[in-house]
Every structure is written in C-alpha cells, then in structure tokens.
Short mmCIF file of C-alpha atoms in Angstrom, two decimals:
data_model
loop_
_atom_site.label_atom_id
_atom_site.label_comp_id
_atom_site.label_asym_id
_atom_site.label_seq_id
_atom_site.Cartn_x
_atom_site.Cartn_y
_atom_site.Cartn_z
CA GLU A 1 -216.74 211.17 167.47
CA ALA A 2 -220.05 209.31 167.36
CA ASP A 3 -219.86 206.40 164.96
CA ILE A 4 -220.69 202.78 164.25
CA TYR A 5 -217.96 200.18 164.06
CA GLN A 6 -217.75 196.65 162.72
CA THR A 7 -214.99 194.11 163.22
CA PRO A 8 -213.48 192.31 161.53
CA ARG A 9 -213.74 194.07 158.18
CA TYR A 10 -212.75 190.95 156.29
CA LEU A 11 -212.85 187.33 157.42
CA VAL A 12 -211.99 184.10 155.63
CA ILE A 13 -212.88 181.03 157.61
CA GLY A 14 -213.33 177.31 157.11
CA THR A 15 -216.61 175.43 157.08
CA GLY A 16 -217.92 174.44 160.49
CA LYS A 17 -216.19 177.18 162.46
CA LYS A 18 -218.05 179.36 164.95
CA ILE A 19 -217.71 183.07 164.30
CA THR A 20 -218.91 186.29 165.90
CA LEU A 21 -219.19 189.52 163.96
CA GLU A 22 -218.93 192.56 166.19
CA CYS A 23 -220.93 195.78 165.90
CA SER A 24 -220.69 198.75 168.25
CA GLN A 25 -222.10 202.25 168.09
CA THR A 26 -221.30 205.29 170.15
CA MET A 27 -224.37 207.32 169.19
CA GLY A 28 -226.61 206.03 171.99
CA HIS A 29 -229.14 204.66 169.48
CA ASP A 30 -231.75 202.25 170.80
CA LYS A 31 -232.42 200.47 167.51
CA MET A 32 -229.86 198.28 165.78
CA TYR A 33 -230.01 196.06 162.71
CA TRP A 34 -228.08 193.39 160.85
CA TYR A 35 -228.37 193.09 157.08
CA GLN A 36 -226.93 190.62 154.63
CA GLN A 37 -226.04 191.83 151.14
CA ASP A 38 -224.47 189.95 148.24
CA PRO A 39 -222.55 192.04 145.65
CA GLY A 40 -224.94 194.03 143.45
CA MET A 41 -227.96 192.67 145.25
CA GLU A 42 -230.56 194.05 147.64
CA LEU A 43 -230.29 194.38 151.42
CA HIS A 44 -231.85 191.59 153.45
CA LEU A 45 -232.77 192.27 157.08
CA ILE A 46 -231.72 189.28 159.20
CA HIS A 47 -232.01 190.58 162.80
CA TYR A 48 -233.00 193.72 164.63
CA SER A 49 -233.22 195.04 168.17
CA TYR A 50 -235.22 197.91 169.62
CA GLY A 51 -233.30 197.99 172.88
CA VAL A 52 -231.43 196.03 175.51
CA ASN A 53 -232.65 192.42 175.83
CA SER A 54 -234.85 192.85 172.76
CA THR A 55 -234.03 190.91 169.57
CA GLU A 56 -236.17 189.87 166.61
CA LYS A 57 -235.63 187.91 163.43
CA GLY A 58 -235.87 189.84 160.19
CA ASP A 59 -237.35 189.05 156.82
CA LEU A 60 -234.59 186.72 155.67
CA SER A 61 -234.29 183.37 157.38
CA SER A 62 -230.86 183.15 158.91
CA GLU A 63 -228.95 180.54 160.87
CA SER A 64 -227.26 183.28 162.86
CA THR A 65 -228.15 184.53 166.33
CA VAL A 66 -227.76 187.93 167.99
CA SER A 67 -227.69 189.35 171.49
CA ARG A 68 -228.20 192.83 172.94
CA ILE A 69 -226.88 193.00 176.46
CA ARG A 70 -225.63 196.58 176.17
CA THR A 71 -227.13 199.43 174.20
CA GLU A 72 -223.98 200.04 172.22
CA HIS A 73 -223.15 196.42 171.31
CA PHE A 74 -225.01 194.06 168.92
CA PRO A 75 -222.91 191.02 167.98
CA LEU A 76 -223.99 188.42 165.42
CA THR A 77 -222.91 184.77 165.82
CA LEU A 78 -222.79 181.91 163.36
CA GLU A 79 -222.47 178.61 165.26
CA SER A 80 -221.27 176.64 162.25
CA ALA A 81 -220.21 178.57 159.17
CA ARG A 82 -221.08 177.22 155.71
CA PRO A 83 -220.11 178.40 152.21
CA SER A 84 -223.70 179.66 151.77
CA HIS A 85 -222.96 182.22 154.52
CA THR A 86 -220.41 183.93 152.27
CA SER A 87 -221.68 187.50 151.95
CA GLN A 88 -221.31 191.05 153.24
CA TYR A 89 -222.85 191.71 156.65
CA LEU A 90 -223.90 195.28 157.44
CA CYS A 91 -224.78 196.60 160.87
CA ALA A 92 -226.89 199.75 161.26
CA SER A 93 -228.36 201.81 164.08
CA SER A 94 -231.20 204.28 164.39
CA PRO A 95 -232.40 206.70 167.08
CA SER A 96 -235.70 205.99 168.83
CA GLY A 97 -238.69 207.44 167.01
CA ALA A 98 -236.65 208.06 163.87
CA GLY A 99 -236.48 206.12 160.67
CA GLU A 100 -233.07 206.98 159.31
CA GLN A 101 -230.38 204.35 159.72
CA TYR A 102 -226.64 204.78 159.99
CA PHE A 103 -224.54 201.96 158.63
CA GLY A 104 -221.22 200.56 159.71
CA PRO A 105 -218.50 199.76 157.14
CA GLY A 106 -219.52 196.10 156.89
CA THR A 107 -217.84 192.73 157.33
CA ARG A 108 -217.06 190.75 154.20
CA LEU A 109 -217.24 187.07 155.15
CA THR A 110 -215.91 184.23 153.02
CA VAL A 111 -216.48 180.64 154.13
CA THR A 112 -214.30 178.10 152.36
CA GLN B 1 -246.34 193.21 145.41
CA LYS B 2 -243.17 194.44 147.07
CA GLU B 3 -243.59 196.96 149.87
CA VAL B 4 -241.10 199.33 148.25
CA GLU B 5 -240.43 199.29 144.52
CA GLN B 6 -237.83 201.29 142.64
CA ASN B 7 -237.54 201.88 138.91
CA SER B 8 -235.53 199.10 137.41
CA GLY B 9 -232.07 200.05 136.31
CA PRO B 10 -229.48 200.51 135.42
CA LEU B 11 -229.94 204.21 134.69
CA SER B 12 -227.36 206.02 132.61
CA VAL B 13 -227.21 209.79 132.14
CA PRO B 14 -224.58 212.10 130.65
CA GLU B 15 -222.60 214.41 132.90
CA GLY B 16 -224.52 217.59 133.65
CA ALA B 17 -227.95 216.05 133.06
CA ILE B 18 -230.73 215.52 135.59
CA ALA B 19 -231.03 212.00 136.96
CA SER B 20 -234.50 210.98 138.14
CA LEU B 21 -234.92 208.06 140.52
CA ASN B 22 -238.38 206.83 141.45
CA CYS B 23 -239.87 204.80 144.26
CA THR B 24 -243.40 203.63 145.09
CA TYR B 25 -244.59 202.10 148.33
CA SER B 26 -247.60 200.03 149.28
CA ASP B 27 -248.33 201.00 152.91
CA ARG B 28 -250.50 204.11 152.85
CA GLY B 29 -249.70 204.71 156.52
CA SER B 30 -246.01 205.29 155.82
CA GLN B 31 -244.70 208.50 157.31
CA SER B 32 -240.97 208.76 156.72
CA PHE B 33 -239.02 208.38 153.50
CA PHE B 34 -235.30 208.18 152.92
CA TRP B 35 -232.78 208.01 150.12
CA TYR B 36 -229.43 206.31 150.60
CA ARG B 37 -226.44 206.22 148.28
CA GLN B 38 -224.28 203.10 148.13
CA TYR B 39 -221.00 203.10 146.25
CA SER B 40 -219.79 199.74 144.97
CA GLY B 41 -218.25 197.74 147.80
CA LYS B 42 -219.29 200.30 150.44
CA SER B 43 -222.15 200.56 152.91
CA PRO B 44 -225.26 202.72 152.35
CA GLU B 45 -225.07 206.37 153.33
CA LEU B 46 -228.12 208.51 154.12
CA ILE B 47 -228.39 211.46 151.73
CA MET B 48 -231.99 212.70 152.03
CA SER B 49 -235.00 212.33 154.26
CA ILE B 50 -238.50 213.67 153.60
CA TYR B 51 -241.63 213.56 155.73
CA SER B 52 -244.14 215.98 154.16
CA ASN B 53 -245.70 216.21 150.72
CA GLY B 54 -243.80 218.40 148.31
CA ASP B 55 -240.16 219.01 147.53
CA LYS B 56 -237.11 219.11 149.75
CA GLU B 57 -233.89 220.45 148.30
CA ASP B 58 -230.34 219.90 149.51
CA GLY B 59 -227.68 221.17 147.13
CA ARG B 60 -227.99 219.30 143.84
CA PHE B 61 -230.44 216.80 145.35
CA THR B 62 -234.22 217.22 145.50
CA ALA B 63 -236.53 214.71 147.12
CA GLN B 64 -240.19 214.79 146.11
CA LEU B 65 -243.02 213.15 148.03
CA ASN B 66 -246.62 212.55 146.99
CA LYS B 67 -248.41 210.56 149.67
CA ALA B 68 -251.69 210.42 147.73
CA SER B 69 -249.91 208.64 144.89
CA GLN B 70 -247.61 206.76 147.30
CA TYR B 71 -244.65 207.98 145.34
CA VAL B 72 -241.27 209.41 146.30
CA SER B 73 -238.52 210.47 143.94
CA LEU B 74 -234.97 211.78 143.99
CA LEU B 75 -233.70 214.24 141.42
CA ILE B 76 -229.99 214.84 140.99
CA ARG B 77 -229.23 218.02 139.08
CA ASP B 78 -225.98 218.61 137.21
CA SER B 79 -225.07 214.94 137.59
CA GLN B 80 -221.39 214.20 138.11
CA PRO B 81 -219.44 210.97 137.56
CA SER B 82 -218.99 210.87 141.34
CA ASP B 83 -222.79 210.42 141.62
CA SER B 84 -222.46 206.98 140.00
CA ALA B 85 -223.74 204.60 142.66
CA THR B 86 -226.74 202.55 143.67
CA TYR B 87 -229.53 204.59 145.23
CA LEU B 88 -231.77 202.93 147.80
CA CYS B 89 -235.23 204.15 148.72
CA ALA B 90 -236.39 203.34 152.27
CA VAL B 91 -239.82 203.78 153.80
CA ARG B 92 -240.80 203.73 157.48
CA THR B 93 -244.38 202.89 158.34
CA ASN B 94 -246.40 204.22 161.26
CA ALA B 95 -245.76 200.91 163.02
CA GLY B 96 -242.05 201.71 162.96
CA LYS B 97 -240.97 199.14 160.41
CA SER B 98 -238.43 200.27 157.84
CA THR B 99 -238.22 198.64 154.41
CA PHE B 100 -235.63 199.18 151.70
CA GLY B 101 -236.18 198.96 147.97
CA ASP B 102 -233.88 196.87 145.79
CA GLY B 103 -232.01 199.95 144.59
CA THR B 104 -231.41 201.65 141.25
CA THR B 105 -227.89 201.77 139.84
CA LEU B 106 -226.99 205.11 138.31
CA THR B 107 -224.07 205.66 135.95
CA VAL B 108 -223.09 209.21 135.01
CA LYS B 109 -220.99 209.21 131.85
CA PRO B 110 -218.37 211.96 131.37
#
C-alpha cells in the first residue's frame, strides 16, 4: 500500500542532543516537504525538496538540515536540540506537476 | 497581506446546518486550490481539490472557486459532529509554490 511514514512518532530528548526525524514515502513522489506546527497553530514550511539532491529552505527559519539522497527518503536532522524545538513535525509528499500534498502522521518532539 | 487568508474562527454551527468556510488568495496566477481537514492532534488530510471556476461537489462537500474575485470556499452540508476539525485552505501558484492558510476551526454542536 502506497503511504508516507514518519518515525519516531513521539520523541523526548535532552537539550544538546543530535536527532534525526525520518520520513519515507512509497508513492514515488518527487516533491517532499517538512512542516513545523505547534498545537492549534498554523503550518510553517521549514524545508522542501523537488527531487534527489535538491533541497531548499522554507519560509520559517530553522536550525535543522535535510538531505534527499533517495526519492523515497527525506530525513530532517537537528544537530543540537533546544527546548524551542519542541513542536510537531509533519512530513508531506506531492506528485510532480500536482499541488496536492499527502501528509505523514507526524513526529511530536519534546526537548527538555 | 498574507498570501492565503481564511475567515477567522472559530466557527460554530448546529448539527444539520450548512458550514461555510472561506479563503482568499493574493496571487492572481494561482491555478490549483485545495481544502484539507485536520483533526486535533492529527495531520492534515486532503478532502477537496478544485482547478476551474464554479462548483465541485463531493458528497456533503462543495468547493467553490471564483478566480476573478480570488476567492475559494468550502460548504459542508448537513454538518455532523464528526466534521468538527480545523480546515486548511491551500493554494498553488503557476510557479509551483504551495501556500497554506492559517486554518478555520469548525465546531458542529449536536
């Protein structure tokens, strides 16, 4: 079944730790996105990719980095987690030439 | 001015009523328009897409697009408590950039 996956679903980690949030999709979509969303608040685009070896920063300044070495995989890395990084992180993908996005279940990150 | 603006909520309607959600956008070259539903604590889910002026119906949902007025709306007929969620409007420009609105929270009261 074609889908989009995120791991871990929940993560509690201490300040200063390096973390990687995983996102994989089996739909063959070229475009992938990372959003940050606090409870009850709007989506903020932090990174996107239009294909392998293509990554761009989004509208919200973020201390995270991303990579796109394979079409299906778009991990997000925080080199040194801080309490201000506490949020929900949503990964999405979209077919080429289309505008609709399909979201993963999200990773809820808490930095203590 | 925000690129995509939605009517400020929260919106509350009684069960069985019509809920009307509105969205305006600033880029006149926008070509594709989407509505997503997001339940509390969950990720957004695509419910409607519309590309041409006029109405598009899918069950109890109707999307309406007026490109001249740069306006897109979502009507939910016979609203149910299960429709209570935040609804996000998204617009994709000709350049391929997609922008989401802040969302409107709908509560349907039994």
